[in-house]
PDB file of C-alpha atoms in Angstrom:
ATOM      1  CA  UNK A1030     -14.538-121.326 119.905  1.00 42.00           C
ATOM      2  CA  UNK A1031     -14.987-122.240 116.271  1.00 42.00           C
ATOM      3  CA  UNK A1032     -15.957-119.998 113.385  1.00 41.00           C
ATOM      4  CA  UNK A1033     -17.013-121.293 109.979  1.00 38.00           C
ATOM      5  CA  UNK A1034     -16.413-119.331 106.841  1.00 37.00           C
ATOM      6  CA  UNK A1035     -17.221-119.968 103.234  1.00 35.00           C
ATOM      7  CA  UNK A1036     -15.887-118.026 100.275  1.00 36.00           C
ATOM      8  CA  UNK A1037     -17.405-118.434  96.828  1.00 36.00           C
ATOM      9  CA  UNK A1038     -18.687-116.391  93.943  1.00 35.00           C
ATOM     10  CA  UNK A1039     -22.409-116.271  94.580  1.00 33.00           C
ATOM     11  CA  UNK A1040     -23.163-114.819  91.142  1.00 36.00           C
ATOM     12  CA  UNK A1041     -21.527-117.813  89.506  1.00 37.00           C
ATOM     13  CA  UNK A1042     -22.644-120.349  92.128  1.00 40.00           C
ATOM     14  CA  UNK A1043     -25.734-121.809  90.541  1.00 42.00           C
ATOM     15  CA  UNK A1044     -26.583-125.070  88.832  1.00 46.00           C
ATOM     16  CA  UNK A1045     -26.953-123.212  85.521  1.00 47.00           C
ATOM     17  CA  UNK A1046     -23.610-121.403  85.604  1.00 47.00           C
ATOM     18  CA  UNK A1047     -21.491-122.140  82.590  1.00 46.00           C
ATOM     19  CA  UNK A1048     -18.095-121.465  84.140  1.00 46.00           C
ATOM     20  CA  UNK A1049     -16.488-122.875  87.284  1.00 46.00           C
ATOM     21  CA  UNK A1050     -14.414-120.402  89.234  1.00 46.00           C
ATOM     22  CA  UNK A1051     -11.155-121.165  90.997  1.00 45.00           C
ATOM     23  CA  UNK A1052      -8.858-118.736  92.670  1.00 43.00           C
ATOM     24  CA  UNK A1053      -5.121-118.391  93.176  1.00 42.00           C
ATOM     25  CA  UNK A1054      -3.378-117.222  96.317  1.00 41.00           C
ATOM     26  CA  UNK A1055      -2.882-113.808  94.752  1.00 40.00           C
ATOM     27  CA  UNK A1056      -6.671-113.361  94.696  1.00 41.00           C
ATOM     28  CA  UNK A1057      -6.924-113.590  90.937  1.00 41.00           C
ATOM     29  CA  UNK A1058      -9.962-115.534  89.942  1.00 43.00           C
ATOM     30  CA  UNK A1059      -9.883-117.725  86.847  1.00 45.00           C
ATOM     31  CA  UNK A1060     -12.757-119.587  85.327  1.00 49.00           C
ATOM     32  CA  UNK A1061     -12.831-122.729  83.286  1.00 51.00           C
ATOM     33  CA  UNK A1062     -15.765-123.989  81.310  1.00 53.00           C
ATOM     34  CA  UNK A1063     -17.947-126.396  83.237  1.00 56.00           C
ATOM     35  CA  UNK A1064     -18.226-129.869  81.752  1.00 64.00           C
ATOM     36  CA  UNK A1065     -21.647-131.389  81.130  1.00 67.00           C
ATOM     37  CA  UNK A1066     -23.025-132.813  84.389  1.00 66.00           C
ATOM     38  CA  UNK A1067     -20.251-131.321  86.506  1.00 62.00           C
ATOM     39  CA  UNK A1068     -21.466-129.945  89.849  1.00 56.00           C
ATOM     40  CA  UNK A1069     -20.750-126.454  91.107  1.00 46.00           C
ATOM     41  CA  UNK A1070     -18.696-126.383  94.255  1.00 47.00           C
ATOM     42  CA  UNK A1071     -17.597-123.855  96.889  1.00 45.00           C
ATOM     43  CA  UNK A1072     -14.131-122.547  96.119  1.00 45.00           C
ATOM     44  CA  UNK A1073     -12.956-122.657  99.714  1.00 55.00           C
ATOM     45  CA  UNK A1074     -14.700-123.408 102.944  1.00 57.00           C
ATOM     46  CA  UNK A1075     -12.889-123.820 106.221  1.00 70.00           C
ATOM     47  CA  UNK A1076     -13.174-123.828 109.960  1.00 85.00           C
ATOM     48  CA  UNK A1077     -11.217-121.214 111.791  1.00 88.00           C
ATOM     49  CA  UNK A1078      -9.876-122.721 115.018  1.00 91.00           C
ATOM     50  CA  UNK A1079      -7.727-121.165 117.784  1.00 92.00           C
ATOM     51  CA  UNK A1080      -4.462-123.006 118.356  1.00 92.00           C
ATOM     52  CA  UNK A1081      -5.529-123.922 121.928  1.00 93.00           C
ATOM     53  CA  UNK A1082      -8.725-125.558 120.639  1.00 94.00           C
ATOM     54  CA  UNK A1083      -6.678-127.451 118.011  1.00 93.00           C
ATOM     55  CA  UNK A1084      -4.313-128.767 120.716  1.00 94.00           C
ATOM     56  CA  UNK A1085      -7.239-130.041 122.788  1.00 97.00           C
ATOM     57  CA  UNK A1086      -9.008-131.794 119.924  1.00 96.00           C
ATOM     58  CA  UNK A1087      -6.188-132.518 117.470  1.00 94.00           C
ATOM     59  CA  UNK A1088      -7.446-136.002 116.570  1.00 95.00           C
ATOM     60  CA  UNK A1089     -10.914-134.805 115.606  1.00 96.00           C
ATOM     61  CA  UNK A1090      -9.578-131.888 113.531  1.00 94.00           C
ATOM     62  CA  UNK A1091      -7.090-134.190 111.749  1.00 94.00           C
ATOM     63  CA  UNK A1092      -9.986-136.464 110.917  1.00 95.00           C
ATOM     64  CA  UNK A1093     -11.971-133.493 109.515  1.00 94.00           C
ATOM     65  CA  UNK A1094      -8.924-132.605 107.364  1.00 92.00           C
ATOM     66  CA  UNK A1095      -8.640-136.218 106.169  1.00 93.00           C
ATOM     67  CA  UNK A1096     -12.295-135.994 105.156  1.00 92.00           C
ATOM     68  CA  UNK A1097     -11.652-132.930 103.031  1.00 88.00           C
ATOM     69  CA  UNK A1098     -12.445-130.083 105.459  1.00 90.00           C
ATOM     70  CA  UNK A1099      -9.621-127.471 105.547  1.00 90.00           C
ATOM     71  CA  UNK A1100      -8.833-126.023 108.996  1.00 90.00           C
ATOM     72  CA  UNK A1101      -7.413-122.513 109.500  1.00 88.00           C
ATOM     73  CA  UNK A1102      -5.480-122.102 112.716  1.00 90.00           C
ATOM     74  CA  UNK A1103      -5.648-118.802 114.615  1.00 89.00           C
ATOM     75  CA  UNK A1104      -2.901-117.734 116.941  1.00 88.00           C
ATOM     76  CA  UNK A1105      -3.482-114.334 118.482  1.00 85.00           C
ATOM     77  CA  UNK A1106      -5.098-112.341 115.697  1.00 79.00           C
ATOM     78  CA  UNK A1107      -3.465-114.182 112.788  1.00 80.00           C
ATOM     79  CA  UNK A1108      -5.034-117.008 110.828  1.00 77.00           C
ATOM     80  CA  UNK A1109      -2.032-117.552 108.554  1.00 80.00           C
ATOM     81  CA  UNK A1110      -1.666-121.336 108.829  1.00 87.00           C
ATOM     82  CA  UNK A1111      -4.040-123.926 107.392  1.00 88.00           C
ATOM     83  CA  UNK A1112      -4.294-127.687 107.426  1.00 90.00           C
ATOM     84  CA  UNK A1113      -5.444-129.259 104.170  1.00 90.00           C
ATOM     85  CA  UNK A1114      -5.268-132.690 102.579  1.00 91.00           C
ATOM     86  CA  UNK A1115      -2.153-133.386 100.463  1.00 91.00           C
ATOM     87  CA  UNK A1116      -4.267-134.377  97.468  1.00 92.00           C
ATOM     88  CA  UNK A1117      -6.094-131.031  97.737  1.00 88.00           C
ATOM     89  CA  UNK A1118      -2.751-129.245  97.682  1.00 89.00           C
ATOM     90  CA  UNK A1119      -1.708-131.219  94.589  1.00 92.00           C
ATOM     91  CA  UNK A1120      -5.011-130.322  92.936  1.00 91.00           C
ATOM     92  CA  UNK A1121      -4.449-126.610  93.706  1.00 89.00           C
ATOM     93  CA  UNK A1122      -0.924-126.810  92.268  1.00 92.00           C
ATOM     94  CA  UNK A1123      -2.370-128.490  89.170  1.00 93.00           C
ATOM     95  CA  UNK A1124      -4.934-125.682  88.780  1.00 92.00           C
ATOM     96  CA  UNK A1125      -2.169-123.141  89.242  1.00 93.00           C
ATOM     97  CA  UNK A1126      -0.130-124.805  86.495  1.00 95.00           C
ATOM     98  CA  UNK A1127      -3.191-124.815  84.205  1.00 94.00           C
ATOM     99  CA  UNK A1128      -3.694-121.107  84.939  1.00 94.00           C
ATOM    100  CA  UNK A1129      -0.028-120.344  84.192  1.00 95.00           C
ATOM    101  CA  UNK A1130      -0.303-122.172  80.873  1.00 95.00           C
ATOM    102  CA  UNK A1131      -3.534-120.318  80.047  1.00 94.00           C
ATOM    103  CA  UNK A1132      -1.935-116.939  80.862  1.00 95.00           C
ATOM    104  CA  UNK A1133       1.123-117.795  78.755  1.00 94.00           C
ATOM    105  CA  UNK A1134      -1.141-118.795  75.839  1.00 95.00           C
ATOM    106  CA  UNK A1135      -3.154-115.581  76.237  1.00 95.00           C
ATOM    107  CA  UNK A1136       0.057-113.531  76.211  1.00 96.00           C
ATOM    108  CA  UNK A1137       1.151-115.284  72.992  1.00 95.00           C
ATOM    109  CA  UNK A1138      -2.226-114.576  71.373  1.00 95.00           C
ATOM    110  CA  UNK A1139      -2.120-110.913  72.412  1.00 96.00           C
ATOM    111  CA  UNK A1140       1.409-110.615  71.025  1.00 96.00           C
ATOM    112  CA  UNK A1141       0.309-112.188  67.733  1.00 96.00           C
ATOM    113  CA  UNK A1142      -2.718-109.917  67.541  1.00 96.00           C
ATOM    114  CA  UNK A1143      -0.526-106.846  68.155  1.00 96.00           C
ATOM    115  CA  UNK A1144       1.786-107.886  65.349  1.00 95.00           C
ATOM    116  CA  UNK A1145      -1.118-108.606  62.973  1.00 96.00           C
ATOM    117  CA  UNK A1146      -2.709-105.250  63.827  1.00 96.00           C
ATOM    118  CA  UNK A1147       0.504-103.290  63.050  1.00 96.00           C
ATOM    119  CA  UNK A1148       0.281-102.605  59.255  1.00 96.00           C
ATOM    120  CA  UNK A1149       3.829-101.224  58.993  1.00 96.00           C
ATOM    121  CA  UNK A1150       5.309-104.262  60.748  1.00 96.00           C
ATOM    122  CA  UNK A1151       3.258-106.678  58.636  1.00 96.00           C
ATOM    123  CA  UNK A1152       4.508-104.893  55.462  1.00 97.00           C
ATOM    124  CA  UNK A1153       8.115-105.342  56.671  1.00 96.00           C
ATOM    125  CA  UNK A1154       7.451-109.037  57.423  1.00 95.00           C
ATOM    126  CA  UNK A1155       5.950-109.579  53.948  1.00 96.00           C
ATOM    127  CA  UNK A1156       8.903-107.820  52.249  1.00 96.00           C
ATOM    128  CA  UNK A1157      11.343-109.874  54.294  1.00 95.00           C
ATOM    129  CA  UNK A1158       9.576-113.132  53.340  1.00 95.00           C
ATOM    130  CA  UNK A1159       9.711-112.025  49.693  1.00 96.00           C
ATOM    131  CA  UNK A1160      13.438-111.211  50.009  1.00 95.00           C
ATOM    132  CA  UNK A1161      14.108-114.677  51.452  1.00 94.00           C
ATOM    133  CA  UNK A1162      12.085-116.353  48.714  1.00 95.00           C
ATOM    134  CA  UNK A1163      14.067-114.405  46.056  1.00 96.00           C
ATOM    135  CA  UNK A1164      17.388-115.299  47.709  1.00 94.00           C
ATOM    136  CA  UNK A1165      18.144-111.694  48.708  1.00 94.00           C
ATOM    137  CA  UNK A1166      19.870-112.425  51.976  1.00 92.00           C
ATOM    138  CA  UNK A1167      23.328-113.436  53.289  1.00 93.00           C
ATOM    139  CA  UNK A1168      24.065-116.316  55.592  1.00 92.00           C
ATOM    140  CA  UNK A1169      25.216-115.820  59.168  1.00 94.00           C
ATOM    141  CA  UNK A1170      28.655-117.175  58.257  1.00 94.00           C
ATOM    142  CA  UNK A1171      29.032-114.701  55.422  1.00 93.00           C
ATOM    143  CA  UNK A1172      27.864-111.835  57.683  1.00 94.00           C
ATOM    144  CA  UNK A1173      30.432-112.782  60.337  1.00 94.00           C
ATOM    145  CA  UNK A1174      33.199-112.942  57.683  1.00 94.00           C
ATOM    146  CA  UNK A1175      32.097-109.552  56.288  1.00 93.00           C
ATOM    147  CA  UNK A1176      32.226-108.018  59.777  1.00 94.00           C
ATOM    148  CA  UNK A1177      35.491-109.707  60.647  1.00 93.00           C
ATOM    149  CA  UNK A1178      33.998-111.879  63.363  1.00 92.00           C
ATOM    150  CA  UNK A1179      34.879-115.521  63.961  1.00 79.00           C
TER     151      UNK A1179
END
């Protein structure tokens, strides 16, 4: 018994879509801008195979995996194990790292925006910059000496 499943974002899955979706294990979907001429592709498509069927036809399923077809293995009512190509796994890890970097950059931008939007904080920053420019500050060494710290 073999069941095929295909998961993709149908609303974004067209030749005219501007963004390519990819998803993380957590279910969060990220998009990146599609490059000119780049084809849309299904995010994940696999065959769901009971473990007994896999045992019987291991060679043919391994060949499918080598050709880029992921295989989900069902034991009882759980399909929690999958066979995928190593290069596919490396690609997913690369996309995950790209997503992490994008999230970190977005967090930095949000933080910067929040600071810039806070008028009181921006006034304090401007006054501090002016104090530094006018030499109205003490060095860390002088502060430590003043406080009796070594």
